[in-house]
Amino acid sequence: MSYTAEDTGKSGYDHYMLKEIYEQPNALRQCFAGRADALEGKITLEEVDSIPEPGAVQFVACGTSYHAALYGAAVLREIGIPADAYLASEYALSPPPLTLGTLVIGITQSGETADTLGALREAMSRGASTLALTNVVNSTAARECDHVVYIRAGPEIGVAATKTFSSQLVGCTLLIEQVVDRPRDCRPLIESLRDLPSDVQQVLDSSSAELLVEKYGNSEAYFFIGRGTNVAVALEGALKCKEISYEHAEGFAAGELKHGPLALVTPKTPVFAIVTGNDERARKTLANIKEVQARGAPVIAVTDGQSDAADIADATLMISETHERIAPILANVQLQLFSYHVANALGRPIDKPRNLAKSVTVE
Ligand code: AGP
């Protein structure tokens, strides 16, 4: 797919990051176009249809891509396939044992991140089958791995990854459906994928994130909590906030709060709680909301309204009800917008945050 000068211009937006946040509906459509057949109820990734069901999966990645790896590993474990996400910089130096049929997946939007390439080369040197989930055609990761799946998000100029993260989560979902060889009905997932672009557009059109910045924009720190696949979104929300606003922000698995981070919680530290669905995880996250409210912290629930989160939280960022694998993508768009508006209110150089590069090609 070729891209025009327009694709690399700001199209009237103040920042590339904001433009790329608003490009997500189209980017997501491109990501699953021709890969999810609603009539057949089938998901097909031709470029990897020769890959047998892996005995285990090891994801290697850095930064935002590592958060996508956490999501992918959580989904695979829920299906019953052993899977872990590794920080590429650690994996290369102390690689975990490879069991029979292990597939090592490198998630990297640029395809040039030195730590991730190092981890993939380490895996290759031990005979593992490797796959690159990447955004850049013919990048080093794409050329060196045995297999490659492109997320087709288009050029991403802003240093802070936004649309590529959303497309990485869809890419993981498609890849998992392709390689997992177990009887299941993909239709509900495909229907939610088909609705995803308009669900994201609805978040973009109706979000109250900018208004929340007026109320909470000058806080001492920002905390993000979630459970299951929403842990990845909590960590990503915090990374986005800290890398463009320079404010203290941290993401936690909600169950970890009482084991330490709760000591940081005060009336001046808003907590974003990602609560989707109404299952055991959602109910436990409601208890975490009460836990931090008891310490005076204002809570913003990022929720689809299926649980009581909106009733007990101090503020809400709503998302549509959708498939549990797709809900984290919608929740993350709300957090992208909040972080963008916090940084914009502080006059930060959003597209080129200090000390950071778009592609980190040194180890
Ligand atoms: C994310 O906003 C950052 N730009 C950074 O953490 C990035 O995700 C990381 O350097 C990995 O980059 P990659 O996906 O190109 O490998």
JSON list of C-alpha atoms in Angstrom, two decimals, residues 215-224 237-238 241-242 245-252 261 263-272 296-300 338 342 346:
[
{"chain": "A", "resi": 215, "resn": "LYS", "atom": "CA", "xyz": [-10.80, 19.18, 36.60]},
{"chain": "A", "resi": 216, "resn": "TYR", "atom": "CA", "xyz": [-7.84, 16.81, 37.07]},
{"chain": "A", "resi": 217, "resn": "GLY", "atom": "CA", "xyz": [-5.19, 18.26, 34.77]},
{"chain": "A", "resi": 218, "resn": "ASN", "atom": "CA", "xyz": [-2.99, 19.62, 37.57]},
{"chain": "A", "resi": 219, "resn": "SER", "atom": "CA", "xyz": [-2.74, 16.49, 39.66]},
{"chain": "A", "resi": 220, "resn": "GLU", "atom": "CA", "xyz": [0.35, 15.22, 41.50]},
{"chain": "A", "resi": 221, "resn": "ALA", "atom": "CA", "xyz": [0.26, 11.91, 39.62]},
{"chain": "A", "resi": 222, "resn": "TYR", "atom": "CA", "xyz": [-2.05, 9.75, 37.49]},
{"chain": "A", "resi": 223, "resn": "PHE", "atom": "CA", "xyz": [-2.66, 6.07, 38.12]},
{"chain": "A", "resi": 224, "resn": "PHE", "atom": "CA", "xyz": [-4.27, 3.54, 35.79]},
{"chain": "A", "resi": 237, "resn": "GLY", "atom": "CA", "xyz": [-2.37, 4.65, 29.43]},
{"chain": "A", "resi": 238, "resn": "ALA", "atom": "CA", "xyz": [0.37, 5.47, 31.94]},
{"chain": "A", "resi": 241, "resn": "CYS", "atom": "CA", "xyz": [0.65, 10.12, 29.85]},
{"chain": "A", "resi": 242, "resn": "LYS", "atom": "CA", "xyz": [4.23, 10.19, 31.11]},
{"chain": "A", "resi": 245, "resn": "SER", "atom": "CA", "xyz": [3.11, 15.26, 29.48]},
{"chain": "A", "resi": 246, "resn": "TYR", "atom": "CA", "xyz": [6.21, 14.49, 31.59]},
{"chain": "A", "resi": 247, "resn": "GLU", "atom": "CA", "xyz": [3.82, 14.01, 34.54]},
{"chain": "A", "resi": 248, "resn": "HIS", "atom": "CA", "xyz": [4.17, 11.13, 37.02]},
{"chain": "A", "resi": 249, "resn": "ALA", "atom": "CA", "xyz": [1.94, 8.32, 35.81]},
{"chain": "A", "resi": 250, "resn": "GLU", "atom": "CA", "xyz": [1.85, 4.60, 36.58]},
{"chain": "A", "resi": 251, "resn": "GLY", "atom": "CA", "xyz": [-0.23, 1.65, 35.51]},
{"chain": "A", "resi": 252, "resn": "PHE", "atom": "CA", "xyz": [-0.95, -1.36, 37.71]},
{"chain": "A", "resi": 261, "resn": "PRO", "atom": "CA", "xyz": [1.13, 1.15, 45.16]},
{"chain": "A", "resi": 263, "resn": "ALA", "atom": "CA", "xyz": [0.71, 3.99, 49.50]},
{"chain": "A", "resi": 264, "resn": "LEU", "atom": "CA", "xyz": [1.02, 6.47, 46.61]},
{"chain": "A", "resi": 265, "resn": "VAL", "atom": "CA", "xyz": [-2.74, 7.12, 46.39]},
{"chain": "A", "resi": 266, "resn": "THR", "atom": "CA", "xyz": [-3.96, 10.49, 47.74]},
{"chain": "A", "resi": 267, "resn": "PRO", "atom": "CA", "xyz": [-6.78, 12.98, 46.98]},
{"chain": "A", "resi": 268, "resn": "LYS", "atom": "CA", "xyz": [-4.34, 14.53, 44.44]},
{"chain": "A", "resi": 269, "resn": "THR", "atom": "CA", "xyz": [-3.80, 11.34, 42.41]},
{"chain": "A", "resi": 270, "resn": "PRO", "atom": "CA", "xyz": [-6.75, 10.55, 40.10]},
{"chain": "A", "resi": 271, "resn": "VAL", "atom": "CA", "xyz": [-7.14, 6.85, 39.35]},
{"chain": "A", "resi": 272, "resn": "PHE", "atom": "CA", "xyz": [-8.39, 5.66, 35.95]},
{"chain": "A", "resi": 296, "resn": "GLY", "atom": "CA", "xyz": [-9.72, 10.16, 48.91]},
{"chain": "A", "resi": 297, "resn": "ALA", "atom": "CA", "xyz": [-8.57, 9.61, 45.32]},
{"chain": "A", "resi": 298, "resn": "PRO", "atom": "CA", "xyz": [-11.00, 10.69, 42.58]},
{"chain": "A", "resi": 299, "resn": "VAL", "atom": "CA", "xyz": [-11.79, 7.77, 40.26]},
{"chain": "A", "resi": 300, "resn": "ILE", "atom": "CA", "xyz": [-12.48, 8.00, 36.56]},
{"chain": "A", "resi": 338, "resn": "PHE", "atom": "CA", "xyz": [-6.83, 12.29, 28.13]},
{"chain": "A", "resi": 342, "resn": "VAL", "atom": "CA", "xyz": [-3.06, 16.94, 29.62]},
{"chain": "A", "resi": 346, "resn": "LEU", "atom": "CA", "xyz": [0.87, 22.02, 29.62]}
]
